[in-house]
mmCIF file of C-alpha atoms in Angstrom:
data_model
loop_
_atom_site.group_PDB
_atom_site.id
_atom_site.type_symbol
_atom_site.label_atom_id
_atom_site.label_comp_id
_atom_site.label_asym_id
_atom_site.label_seq_id
_atom_site.Cartn_x
_atom_site.Cartn_y
_atom_site.Cartn_z
ATOM 1 C CA MET A 1246 -66.070 -56.214 47.872
ATOM 2 C CA LYS A 1247 -62.669 -54.657 47.539
ATOM 3 C CA LYS A 1248 -62.047 -51.880 50.012
ATOM 4 C CA ASN A 1249 -60.583 -48.693 48.567
ATOM 5 C CA VAL A 1250 -57.495 -47.662 50.467
ATOM 6 C CA THR A 1251 -56.298 -44.093 50.370
ATOM 7 C CA GLU A 1252 -52.552 -43.653 50.446
ATOM 8 C CA LEU A 1253 -50.919 -40.257 50.877
ATOM 9 C CA ILE A 1254 -47.786 -39.801 48.877
ATOM 10 C CA VAL A 1255 -45.635 -36.841 49.752
ATOM 11 C CA CYS A 1256 -43.329 -35.861 46.979
ATOM 12 C CA LEU A 1257 -41.219 -33.009 45.756
ATOM 13 C CA LEU A 1258 -41.700 -31.858 42.211
ATOM 14 C CA SER A 1259 -38.699 -30.063 40.853
ATOM 15 C CA VAL A 1260 -39.774 -28.166 37.817
ATOM 16 C CA ILE A 1261 -36.701 -27.231 35.813
ATOM 17 C CA CYS A 1262 -37.388 -24.821 33.016
ATOM 18 C CA PHE A 1263 -36.777 -25.989 29.472
ATOM 19 C CA LEU A 1264 -38.579 -23.606 27.167
ATOM 20 C CA THR A 1265 -39.057 -24.821 23.620
ATOM 21 C CA ALA A 1266 -40.977 -21.821 22.300
ATOM 22 C CA CYS A 1267 -38.400 -19.270 23.462
ATOM 23 C CA GLN A 1268 -35.406 -19.098 25.764
ATOM 24 C CA ALA A 1269 -36.381 -16.456 28.341
ATOM 25 C CA PRO A 1270 -33.841 -15.376 30.963
ATOM 26 C CA GLN A 1271 -34.793 -16.426 34.515
ATOM 27 C CA ASN A 1272 -35.676 -12.920 35.703
ATOM 28 C CA GLU A 1273 -37.618 -11.990 32.562
ATOM 29 C CA LYS A 1274 -41.395 -12.172 32.777
ATOM 30 C CA LEU A 1275 -42.824 -14.865 30.485
ATOM 31 C CA ALA A 1276 -45.276 -13.737 27.838
ATOM 32 C CA ASP A 1277 -48.719 -15.327 27.755
ATOM 33 C CA GLY A 1278 -48.524 -18.620 25.888
ATOM 34 C CA THR A 1279 -47.666 -22.300 26.182
ATOM 35 C CA TYR A 1280 -44.199 -23.635 27.003
ATOM 36 C CA GLN A 1281 -42.635 -26.920 28.148
ATOM 37 C CA ALA A 1282 -40.583 -27.706 31.250
ATOM 38 C CA ASP A 1283 -38.759 -30.819 32.396
ATOM 39 C CA VAL A 1284 -40.192 -32.340 35.587
ATOM 40 C CA THR A 1285 -38.299 -34.440 38.133
ATOM 41 C CA LEU A 1286 -40.220 -36.344 40.812
ATOM 42 C CA THR A 1287 -38.549 -37.324 44.092
ATOM 43 C CA GLY A 1288 -39.835 -38.798 47.340
ATOM 44 C CA GLY A 1289 -42.980 -40.833 47.813
ATOM 45 C CA SER A 1290 -43.129 -44.555 47.101
ATOM 46 C CA GLY A 1291 -40.848 -44.382 44.067
ATOM 47 C CA ARG A 1292 -43.415 -46.277 41.972
ATOM 48 C CA ALA A 1293 -45.193 -43.266 40.525
ATOM 49 C CA THR A 1294 -43.880 -41.128 37.697
ATOM 50 C CA VAL A 1295 -45.053 -37.992 35.936
ATOM 51 C CA ASP A 1296 -44.800 -37.083 32.262
ATOM 52 C CA SER A 1297 -41.848 -34.914 31.341
ATOM 53 C CA PRO A 1298 -41.732 -32.421 29.816
ATOM 54 C CA ALA A 1299 -44.878 -30.881 31.274
ATOM 55 C CA ALA A 1300 -47.015 -28.258 29.573
ATOM 56 C CA ILE A 1301 -46.567 -24.803 31.087
ATOM 57 C CA THR A 1302 -49.275 -22.212 30.452
ATOM 58 C CA VAL A 1303 -48.871 -18.496 31.136
ATOM 59 C CA LYS A 1304 -52.092 -16.469 31.182
ATOM 60 C CA ASP A 1305 -52.460 -12.920 32.474
ATOM 61 C CA GLY A 1306 -49.015 -13.199 34.070
ATOM 62 C CA LYS A 1307 -49.918 -16.337 36.061
ATOM 63 C CA ILE A 1308 -48.018 -19.591 35.464
ATOM 64 C CA TYR A 1309 -49.581 -23.061 35.562
ATOM 65 C CA ALA A 1310 -48.031 -26.499 35.055
ATOM 66 C CA THR A 1311 -50.058 -29.454 33.768
ATOM 67 C CA ILE A 1312 -48.859 -32.554 35.640
ATOM 68 C CA VAL A 1313 -49.810 -35.980 34.231
ATOM 69 C CA TRP A 1314 -49.240 -38.968 36.538
ATOM 70 C CA SER A 1315 -48.450 -42.539 35.440
ATOM 71 C CA SER A 1316 -51.670 -43.732 37.093
ATOM 72 C CA PRO A 1317 -55.381 -42.932 36.779
ATOM 73 C CA TYR A 1318 -55.910 -43.286 40.541
ATOM 74 C CA TYR A 1319 -54.805 -39.875 41.854
ATOM 75 C CA ASP A 1320 -57.858 -37.863 42.865
ATOM 76 C CA TYR A 1321 -56.321 -34.662 44.250
ATOM 77 C CA MET A 1322 -53.048 -32.867 44.914
ATOM 78 C CA MET A 1323 -52.291 -30.337 47.634
ATOM 79 C CA VAL A 1324 -50.002 -27.581 46.358
ATOM 80 C CA GLU A 1325 -49.129 -25.106 49.105
ATOM 81 C CA ASP A 1326 -52.593 -24.324 50.558
ATOM 82 C CA GLU A 1327 -54.481 -25.055 47.343
ATOM 83 C CA THR A 1328 -56.296 -28.295 46.500
ATOM 84 C CA CYS A 1329 -56.130 -29.276 42.821
ATOM 85 C CA TYR A 1330 -58.483 -31.975 41.534
ATOM 86 C CA ASN A 1331 -57.997 -34.559 38.793
ATOM 87 C CA GLU A 1332 -59.063 -33.169 35.405
ATOM 88 C CA ALA A 1333 -58.682 -36.397 33.393
ATOM 89 C CA GLU A 1334 -61.535 -38.354 31.867
ATOM 90 C CA ALA A 1335 -62.363 -41.752 33.434
ATOM 91 C CA GLY A 1336 -59.677 -44.315 32.591
ATOM 92 C CA GLU A 1337 -57.054 -41.708 31.612
ATOM 93 C CA ASN A 1338 -53.975 -41.011 33.715
ATOM 94 C CA SER A 1339 -54.589 -38.418 36.418
ATOM 95 C CA THR A 1340 -53.954 -34.865 35.225
ATOM 96 C CA PHE A 1341 -53.671 -31.728 37.336
ATOM 97 C CA THR A 1342 -53.148 -28.064 36.546
ATOM 98 C CA ILE A 1343 -51.139 -26.563 39.385
ATOM 99 C CA PRO A 1344 -50.081 -22.958 40.000
ATOM 100 C CA ILE A 1345 -46.385 -22.128 40.073
ATOM 101 C CA GLU A 1346 -44.740 -18.816 40.883
ATOM 102 C CA LYS A 1347 -41.713 -18.879 38.594
ATOM 103 C CA LEU A 1348 -39.444 -21.039 36.504
ATOM 104 C CA PRO A 1349 -37.321 -22.844 37.444
ATOM 105 C CA CYS A 1350 -38.792 -23.855 40.822
ATOM 106 C CA GLU A 1351 -39.221 -26.678 43.315
ATOM 107 C CA ILE A 1352 -42.710 -27.431 44.581
ATOM 108 C CA SER A 1353 -43.638 -29.592 47.532
ATOM 109 C CA VAL A 1354 -46.955 -31.388 46.977
ATOM 110 C CA ILE A 1355 -49.125 -34.063 48.557
ATOM 111 C CA ALA A 1356 -50.842 -36.387 46.085
ATOM 112 C CA ASP A 1357 -53.703 -38.681 47.134
ATOM 113 C CA THR A 1358 -54.403 -41.981 45.402
ATOM 114 C CA THR A 1359 -57.377 -44.327 45.738
ATOM 115 C CA ALA A 1360 -55.478 -47.438 44.606
#
């Protein structure tokens, strides 16, 4: 029986704002809605990637980024003090909705994989 090995990958997600629905100035509050932002992944093993651009959702003044990994084996991400769990269906690449404070921003995360 194959033993599952858990590997912690520490990475830095740099979310650089690229709004396709509207071009909001950096200090202007974003209206509720869906946007897109380019994502750059650094650190970790260098084997993993994330989809870019990422979907950005603003609801009630709170901003969330939907991060889709290149692998279905990520089970959770630590963002600041919050644990975010994989939302993808079985067999689909791991998908997480993570909170962000503003755009553009850099976010330090820990992602856990079972592969």
